[in-house]
Tab-separated table of C-alpha atoms in Angstrom:
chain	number	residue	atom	x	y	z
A	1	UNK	CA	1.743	3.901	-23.455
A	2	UNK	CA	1.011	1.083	-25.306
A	3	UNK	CA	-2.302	0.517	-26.554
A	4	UNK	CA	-1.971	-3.476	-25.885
A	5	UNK	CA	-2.167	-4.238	-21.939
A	6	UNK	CA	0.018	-6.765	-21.918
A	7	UNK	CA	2.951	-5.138	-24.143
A	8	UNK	CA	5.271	-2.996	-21.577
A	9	UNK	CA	6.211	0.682	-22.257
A	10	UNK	CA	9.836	0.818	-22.007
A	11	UNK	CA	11.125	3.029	-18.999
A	12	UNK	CA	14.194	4.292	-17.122
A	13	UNK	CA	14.949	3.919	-13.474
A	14	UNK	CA	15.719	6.945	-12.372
A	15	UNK	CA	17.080	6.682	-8.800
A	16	UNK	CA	16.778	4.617	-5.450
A	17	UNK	CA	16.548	4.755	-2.323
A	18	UNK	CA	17.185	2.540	0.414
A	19	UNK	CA	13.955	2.278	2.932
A	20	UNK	CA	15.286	-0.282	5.235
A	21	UNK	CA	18.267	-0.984	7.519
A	22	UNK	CA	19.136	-4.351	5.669
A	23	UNK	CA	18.011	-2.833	2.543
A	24	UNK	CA	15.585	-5.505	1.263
A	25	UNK	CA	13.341	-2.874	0.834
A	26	UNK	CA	13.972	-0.411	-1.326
A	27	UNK	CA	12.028	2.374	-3.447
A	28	UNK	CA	12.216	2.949	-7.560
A	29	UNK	CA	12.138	5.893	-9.119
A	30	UNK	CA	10.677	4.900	-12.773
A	31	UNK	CA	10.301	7.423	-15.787
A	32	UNK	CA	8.551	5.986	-19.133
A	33	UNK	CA	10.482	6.597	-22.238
A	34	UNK	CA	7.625	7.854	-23.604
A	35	UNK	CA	7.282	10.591	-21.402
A	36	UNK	CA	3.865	9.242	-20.744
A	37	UNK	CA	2.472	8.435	-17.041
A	38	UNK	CA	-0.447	6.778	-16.875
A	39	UNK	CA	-3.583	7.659	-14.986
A	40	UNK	CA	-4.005	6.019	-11.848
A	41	UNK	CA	-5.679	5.889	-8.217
A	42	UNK	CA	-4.600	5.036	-5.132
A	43	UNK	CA	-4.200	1.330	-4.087
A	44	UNK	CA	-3.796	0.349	-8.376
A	45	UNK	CA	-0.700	-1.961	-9.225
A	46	UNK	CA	1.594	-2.079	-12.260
A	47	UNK	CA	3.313	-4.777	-13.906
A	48	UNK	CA	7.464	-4.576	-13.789
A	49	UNK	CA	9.328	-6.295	-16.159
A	50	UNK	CA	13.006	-7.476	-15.300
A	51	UNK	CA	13.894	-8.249	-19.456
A	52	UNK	CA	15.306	-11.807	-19.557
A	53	UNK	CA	14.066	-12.658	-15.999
A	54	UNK	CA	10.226	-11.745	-15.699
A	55	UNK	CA	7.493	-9.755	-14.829
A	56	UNK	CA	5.609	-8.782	-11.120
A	57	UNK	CA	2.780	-6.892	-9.783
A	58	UNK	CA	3.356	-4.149	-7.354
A	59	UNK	CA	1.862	-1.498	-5.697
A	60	UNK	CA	2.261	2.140	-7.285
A	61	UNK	CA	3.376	4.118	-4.107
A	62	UNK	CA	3.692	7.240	-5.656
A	63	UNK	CA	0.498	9.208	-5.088
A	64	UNK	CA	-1.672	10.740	-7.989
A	65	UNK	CA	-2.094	14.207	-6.378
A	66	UNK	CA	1.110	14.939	-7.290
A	67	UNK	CA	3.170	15.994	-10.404
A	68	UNK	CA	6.442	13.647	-11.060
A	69	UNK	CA	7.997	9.984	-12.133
A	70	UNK	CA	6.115	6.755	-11.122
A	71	UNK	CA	7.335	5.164	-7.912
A	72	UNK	CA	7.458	1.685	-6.661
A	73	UNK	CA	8.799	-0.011	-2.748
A	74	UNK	CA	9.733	-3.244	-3.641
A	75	UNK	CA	11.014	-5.936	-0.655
A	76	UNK	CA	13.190	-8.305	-2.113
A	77	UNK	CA	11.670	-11.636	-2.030
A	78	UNK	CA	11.673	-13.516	-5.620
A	79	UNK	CA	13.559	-14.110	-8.736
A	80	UNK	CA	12.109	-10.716	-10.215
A	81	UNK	CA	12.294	-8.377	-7.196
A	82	UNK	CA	15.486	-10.185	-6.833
A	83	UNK	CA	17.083	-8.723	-10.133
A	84	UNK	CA	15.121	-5.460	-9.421
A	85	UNK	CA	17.026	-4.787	-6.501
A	86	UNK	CA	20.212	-5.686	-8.671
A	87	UNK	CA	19.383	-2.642	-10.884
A	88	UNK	CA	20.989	0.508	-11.036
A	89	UNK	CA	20.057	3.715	-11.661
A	90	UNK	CA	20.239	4.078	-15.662
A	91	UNK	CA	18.788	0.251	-16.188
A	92	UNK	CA	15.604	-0.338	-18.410
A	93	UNK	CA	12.461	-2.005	-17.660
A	94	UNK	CA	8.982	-2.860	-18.721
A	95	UNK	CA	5.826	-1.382	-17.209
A	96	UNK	CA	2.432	-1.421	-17.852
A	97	UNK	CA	-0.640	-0.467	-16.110
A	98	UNK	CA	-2.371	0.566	-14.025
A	99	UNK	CA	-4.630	-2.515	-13.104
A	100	UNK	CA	-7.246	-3.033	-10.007
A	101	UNK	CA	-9.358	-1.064	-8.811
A	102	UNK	CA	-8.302	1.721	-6.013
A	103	UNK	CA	-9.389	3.180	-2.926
A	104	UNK	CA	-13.232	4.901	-2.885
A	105	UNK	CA	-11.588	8.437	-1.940
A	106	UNK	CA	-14.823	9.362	-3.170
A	107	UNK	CA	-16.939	7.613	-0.627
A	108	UNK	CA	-14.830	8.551	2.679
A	109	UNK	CA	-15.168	12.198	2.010
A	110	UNK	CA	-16.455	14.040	5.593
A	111	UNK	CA	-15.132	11.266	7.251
A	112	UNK	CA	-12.510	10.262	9.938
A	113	UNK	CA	-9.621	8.104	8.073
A	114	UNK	CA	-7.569	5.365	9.965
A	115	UNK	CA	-5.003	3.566	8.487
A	116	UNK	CA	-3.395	0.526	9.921
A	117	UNK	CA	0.184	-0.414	8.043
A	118	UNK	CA	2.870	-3.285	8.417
A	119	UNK	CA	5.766	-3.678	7.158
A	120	UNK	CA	6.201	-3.521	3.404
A	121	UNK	CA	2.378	-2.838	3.415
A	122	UNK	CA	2.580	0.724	4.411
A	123	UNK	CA	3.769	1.275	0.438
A	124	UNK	CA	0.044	1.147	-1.062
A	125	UNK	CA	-1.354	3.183	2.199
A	126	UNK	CA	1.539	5.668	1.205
A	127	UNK	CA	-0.287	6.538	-1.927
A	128	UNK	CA	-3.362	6.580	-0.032
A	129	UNK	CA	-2.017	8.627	2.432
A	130	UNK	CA	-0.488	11.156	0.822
A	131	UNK	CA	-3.385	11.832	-1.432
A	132	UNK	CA	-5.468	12.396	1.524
A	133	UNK	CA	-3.234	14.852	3.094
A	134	UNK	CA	-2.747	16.692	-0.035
A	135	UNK	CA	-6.796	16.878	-0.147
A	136	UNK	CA	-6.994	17.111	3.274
A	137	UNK	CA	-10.112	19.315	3.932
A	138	UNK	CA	-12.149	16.856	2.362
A	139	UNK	CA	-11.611	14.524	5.481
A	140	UNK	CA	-11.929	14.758	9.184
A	141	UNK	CA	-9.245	13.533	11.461
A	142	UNK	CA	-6.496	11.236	10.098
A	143	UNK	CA	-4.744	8.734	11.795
A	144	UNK	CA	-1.451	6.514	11.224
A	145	UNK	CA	-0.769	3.435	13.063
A	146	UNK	CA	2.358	1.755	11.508
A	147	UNK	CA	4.613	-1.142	12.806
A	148	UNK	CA	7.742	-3.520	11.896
A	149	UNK	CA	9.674	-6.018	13.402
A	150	UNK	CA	12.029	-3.525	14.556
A	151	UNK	CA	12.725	0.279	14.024
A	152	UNK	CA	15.517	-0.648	11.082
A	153	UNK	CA	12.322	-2.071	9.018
A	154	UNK	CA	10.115	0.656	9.431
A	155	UNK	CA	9.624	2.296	5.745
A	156	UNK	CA	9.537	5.505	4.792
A	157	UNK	CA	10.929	7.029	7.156
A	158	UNK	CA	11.260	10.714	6.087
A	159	UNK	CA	7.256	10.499	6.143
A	160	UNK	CA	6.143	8.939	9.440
A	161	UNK	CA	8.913	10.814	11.203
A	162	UNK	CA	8.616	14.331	9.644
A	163	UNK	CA	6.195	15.028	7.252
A	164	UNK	CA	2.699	13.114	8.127
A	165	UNK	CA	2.951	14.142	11.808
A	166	UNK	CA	2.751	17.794	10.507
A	167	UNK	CA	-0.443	17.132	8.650
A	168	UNK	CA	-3.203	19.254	9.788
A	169	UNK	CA	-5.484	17.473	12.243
A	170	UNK	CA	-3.010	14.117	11.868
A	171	UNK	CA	-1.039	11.870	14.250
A	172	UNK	CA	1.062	9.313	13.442
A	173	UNK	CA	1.777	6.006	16.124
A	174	UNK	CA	4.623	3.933	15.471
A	175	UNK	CA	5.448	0.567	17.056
A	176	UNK	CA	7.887	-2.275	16.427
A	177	UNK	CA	7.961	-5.797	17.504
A	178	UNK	CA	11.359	-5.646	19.409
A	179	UNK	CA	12.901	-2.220	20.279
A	180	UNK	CA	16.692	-1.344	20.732
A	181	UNK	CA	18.490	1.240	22.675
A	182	UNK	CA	17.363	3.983	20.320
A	183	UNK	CA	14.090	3.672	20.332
A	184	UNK	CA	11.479	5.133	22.483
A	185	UNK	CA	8.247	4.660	20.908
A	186	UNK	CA	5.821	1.845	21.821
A	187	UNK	CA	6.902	-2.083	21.522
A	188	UNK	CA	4.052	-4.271	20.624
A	189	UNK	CA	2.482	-5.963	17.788
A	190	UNK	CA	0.230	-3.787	15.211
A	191	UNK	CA	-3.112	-5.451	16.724
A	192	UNK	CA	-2.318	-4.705	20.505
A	193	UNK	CA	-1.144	-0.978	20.070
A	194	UNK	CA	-4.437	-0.610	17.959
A	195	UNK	CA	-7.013	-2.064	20.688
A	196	UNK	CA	-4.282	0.283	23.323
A	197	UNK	CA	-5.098	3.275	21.241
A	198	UNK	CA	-9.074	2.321	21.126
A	199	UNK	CA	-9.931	4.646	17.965
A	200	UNK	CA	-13.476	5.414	18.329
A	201	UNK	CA	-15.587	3.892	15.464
A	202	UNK	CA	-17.981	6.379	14.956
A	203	UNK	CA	-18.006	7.935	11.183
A	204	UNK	CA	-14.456	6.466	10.917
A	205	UNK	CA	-13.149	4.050	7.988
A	206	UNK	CA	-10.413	1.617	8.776
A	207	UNK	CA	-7.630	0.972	6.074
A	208	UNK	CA	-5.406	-1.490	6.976
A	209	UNK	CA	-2.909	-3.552	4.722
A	210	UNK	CA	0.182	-5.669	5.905
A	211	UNK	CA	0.994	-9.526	5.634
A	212	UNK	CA	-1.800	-11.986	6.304
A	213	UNK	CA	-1.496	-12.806	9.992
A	214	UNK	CA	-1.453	-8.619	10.558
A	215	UNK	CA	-4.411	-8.224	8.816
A	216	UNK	CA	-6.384	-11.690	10.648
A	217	UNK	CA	-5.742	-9.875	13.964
A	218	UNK	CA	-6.153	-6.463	13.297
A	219	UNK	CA	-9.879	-7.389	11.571
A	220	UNK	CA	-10.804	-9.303	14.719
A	221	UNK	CA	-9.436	-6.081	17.106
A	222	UNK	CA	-11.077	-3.699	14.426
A	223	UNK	CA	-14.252	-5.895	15.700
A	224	UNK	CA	-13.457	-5.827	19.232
A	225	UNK	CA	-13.606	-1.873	19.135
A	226	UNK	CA	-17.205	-1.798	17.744
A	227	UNK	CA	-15.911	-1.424	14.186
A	228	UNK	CA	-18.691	-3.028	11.428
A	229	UNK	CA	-17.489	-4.673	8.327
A	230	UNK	CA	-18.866	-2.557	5.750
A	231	UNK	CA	-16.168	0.107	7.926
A	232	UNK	CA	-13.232	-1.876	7.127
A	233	UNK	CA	-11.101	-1.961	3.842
A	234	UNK	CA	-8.259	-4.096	3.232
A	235	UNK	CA	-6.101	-5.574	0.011
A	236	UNK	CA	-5.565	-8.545	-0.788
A	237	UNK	CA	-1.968	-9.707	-1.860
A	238	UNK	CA	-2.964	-12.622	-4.529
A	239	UNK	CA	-0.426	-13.804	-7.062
A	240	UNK	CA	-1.532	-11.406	-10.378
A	241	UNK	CA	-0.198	-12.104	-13.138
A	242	UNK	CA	-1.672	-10.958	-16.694
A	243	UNK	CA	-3.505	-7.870	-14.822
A	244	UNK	CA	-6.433	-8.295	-16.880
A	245	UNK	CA	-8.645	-10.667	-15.521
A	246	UNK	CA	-7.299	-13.447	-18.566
A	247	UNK	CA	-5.216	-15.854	-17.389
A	248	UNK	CA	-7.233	-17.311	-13.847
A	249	UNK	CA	-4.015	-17.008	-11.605
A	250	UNK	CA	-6.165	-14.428	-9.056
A	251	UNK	CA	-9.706	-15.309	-9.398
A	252	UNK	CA	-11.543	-16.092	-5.751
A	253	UNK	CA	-15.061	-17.471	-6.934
A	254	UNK	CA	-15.765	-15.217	-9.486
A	255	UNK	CA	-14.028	-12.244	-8.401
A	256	UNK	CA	-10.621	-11.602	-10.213
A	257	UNK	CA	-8.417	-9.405	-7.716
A	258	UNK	CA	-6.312	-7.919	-10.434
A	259	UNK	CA	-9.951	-6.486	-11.650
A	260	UNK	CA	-12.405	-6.525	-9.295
A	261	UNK	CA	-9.140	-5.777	-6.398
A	262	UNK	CA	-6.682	-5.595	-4.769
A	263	UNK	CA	-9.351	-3.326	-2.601
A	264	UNK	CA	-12.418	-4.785	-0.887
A	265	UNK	CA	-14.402	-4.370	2.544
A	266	UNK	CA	-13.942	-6.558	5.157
A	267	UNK	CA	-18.521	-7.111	3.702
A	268	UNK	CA	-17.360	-7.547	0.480
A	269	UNK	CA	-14.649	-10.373	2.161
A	270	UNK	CA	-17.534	-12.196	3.903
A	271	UNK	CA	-19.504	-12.670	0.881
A	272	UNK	CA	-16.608	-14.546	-1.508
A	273	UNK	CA	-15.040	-17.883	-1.409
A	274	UNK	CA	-12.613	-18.263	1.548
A	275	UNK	CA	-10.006	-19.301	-0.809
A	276	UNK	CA	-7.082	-16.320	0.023
């Protein structure tokens, strides 16, 4: 990699794959040139470049425990995501990375895990989650509660279908906002299925990440069911944009989220600006 964080290693997609019905979300396969990958945590962020269009930072959804290429679940939604999902397998981009901080894996060891994913923001919990599975005896019982507007938007499918509901000690529950004929799992927003499942609390961290108005209600039901703040951890989704805590685009007070985040406790929330 490059030893100047704001040049870009050169690197190849490798394949993609579709996550959603409409296809506006879609996974990357990335390989460096270099051969190189990069340390990095759960929850971190790289920078993609699109050459001749731009650069944007998202979530590293491939998961540290294991061997293999850099991965990255993109929703189309800008001029740069925009061109990314114009790519084909073959094209060449920039990365560089990995900024933020992660997830304390450290800190939740012996504990009961619960995360709480929407939409597109299931693809930093993926990380998350699958690192936790694959060191799965350092943590009690693991839970999934996932939602989308309907079942063509849930993501990553092959996983909350198949694979994370045969995790030891590990169950998965699935909603969507508006069902259809195939569908036979619960209809209701991500906040009302969680206060309907009533997770108990006790020795139990809450993960949650999804857009804004998810995470508002979910905090306030995480409350309801006797959760405390310093028990809650969350991301915030800030426009980043050197990764390096330079250029002021991210900073809330005098936190910078592309340094001192995307990850922070629903305590550590409380005590900054309310300027996100």
């Amino acid at each position: 990699m490059s030893p100047n964080p704001l040049i870009p290693t050169i690197a190849t997609i490798k394949d993609i794959i579709p996550e959603t019905g409409a296809q506006d979300v879609k996974t990357f396969i990335v390989q460096p040139d270099d051969g190189e990958i990069f340390p990095y945590r759960p929850g971190q962020c790289a920078m993609l470049s699109i050459f001749g269009v731009g650069e944007s930072m998202i979530s590293i959804t491939s998961t540290c425990s294991r061997k293999g290429p850099l991965e990255f679940s993109v929703k189309r939604a800008g001029r740069v995501t925009g061109a990314l999902h114009q790519a084909e397998p073959g094209h060449k981009i920039g990365v560089r990375g990995p900024y933020g901080n992660s997830f304390p894996v450290e800190e939740w060891k012996g504990k009961n895990l619960l995360f709480i994913g929407g939409g597109i923001g299931l693809a930093p919990l993926r990380s998350l989650i699958n690192y936790c599975l694959d060191t799965r005896r350092d943590f009690q019982k693991v839970d999934i509660l996932y939602g989308a507007r309907s079942p063509q938007d849930l993501c990553f499918k092959r996983e909350i279908f198949d694979n994370w509901p045969k995790g030891e000690d590990a169950g998965v529950h699935l909603t969507v906002d508006m069902g259809d004929d195939s569908w036979k799992g619960a209809v209701a927003l991500v906040p009302h299925y969680l206060e309907e499942l009533a997770p108990s609390p006790e020795n139990t961290i809450a993960v949650t990440c999804g857009p804004p108005i998810m995470i508002k209600f979910t905090l306030q039901s995480l409350e309801k069911l006797g959760f405390r703040d310093n028990q809650i951890v969350t991301t915030l989704e800030l426009k980043m944009q050197c990764g390096i805590g330079k250029c002021g685009r991210c900073n809330i007070g005098e936190k910078y989220v592309c340094v001192d985040g995307p990850v922070f406790t629903c305590e550590q929330l409380r005590q900054m600006p309310q300027e996100y």
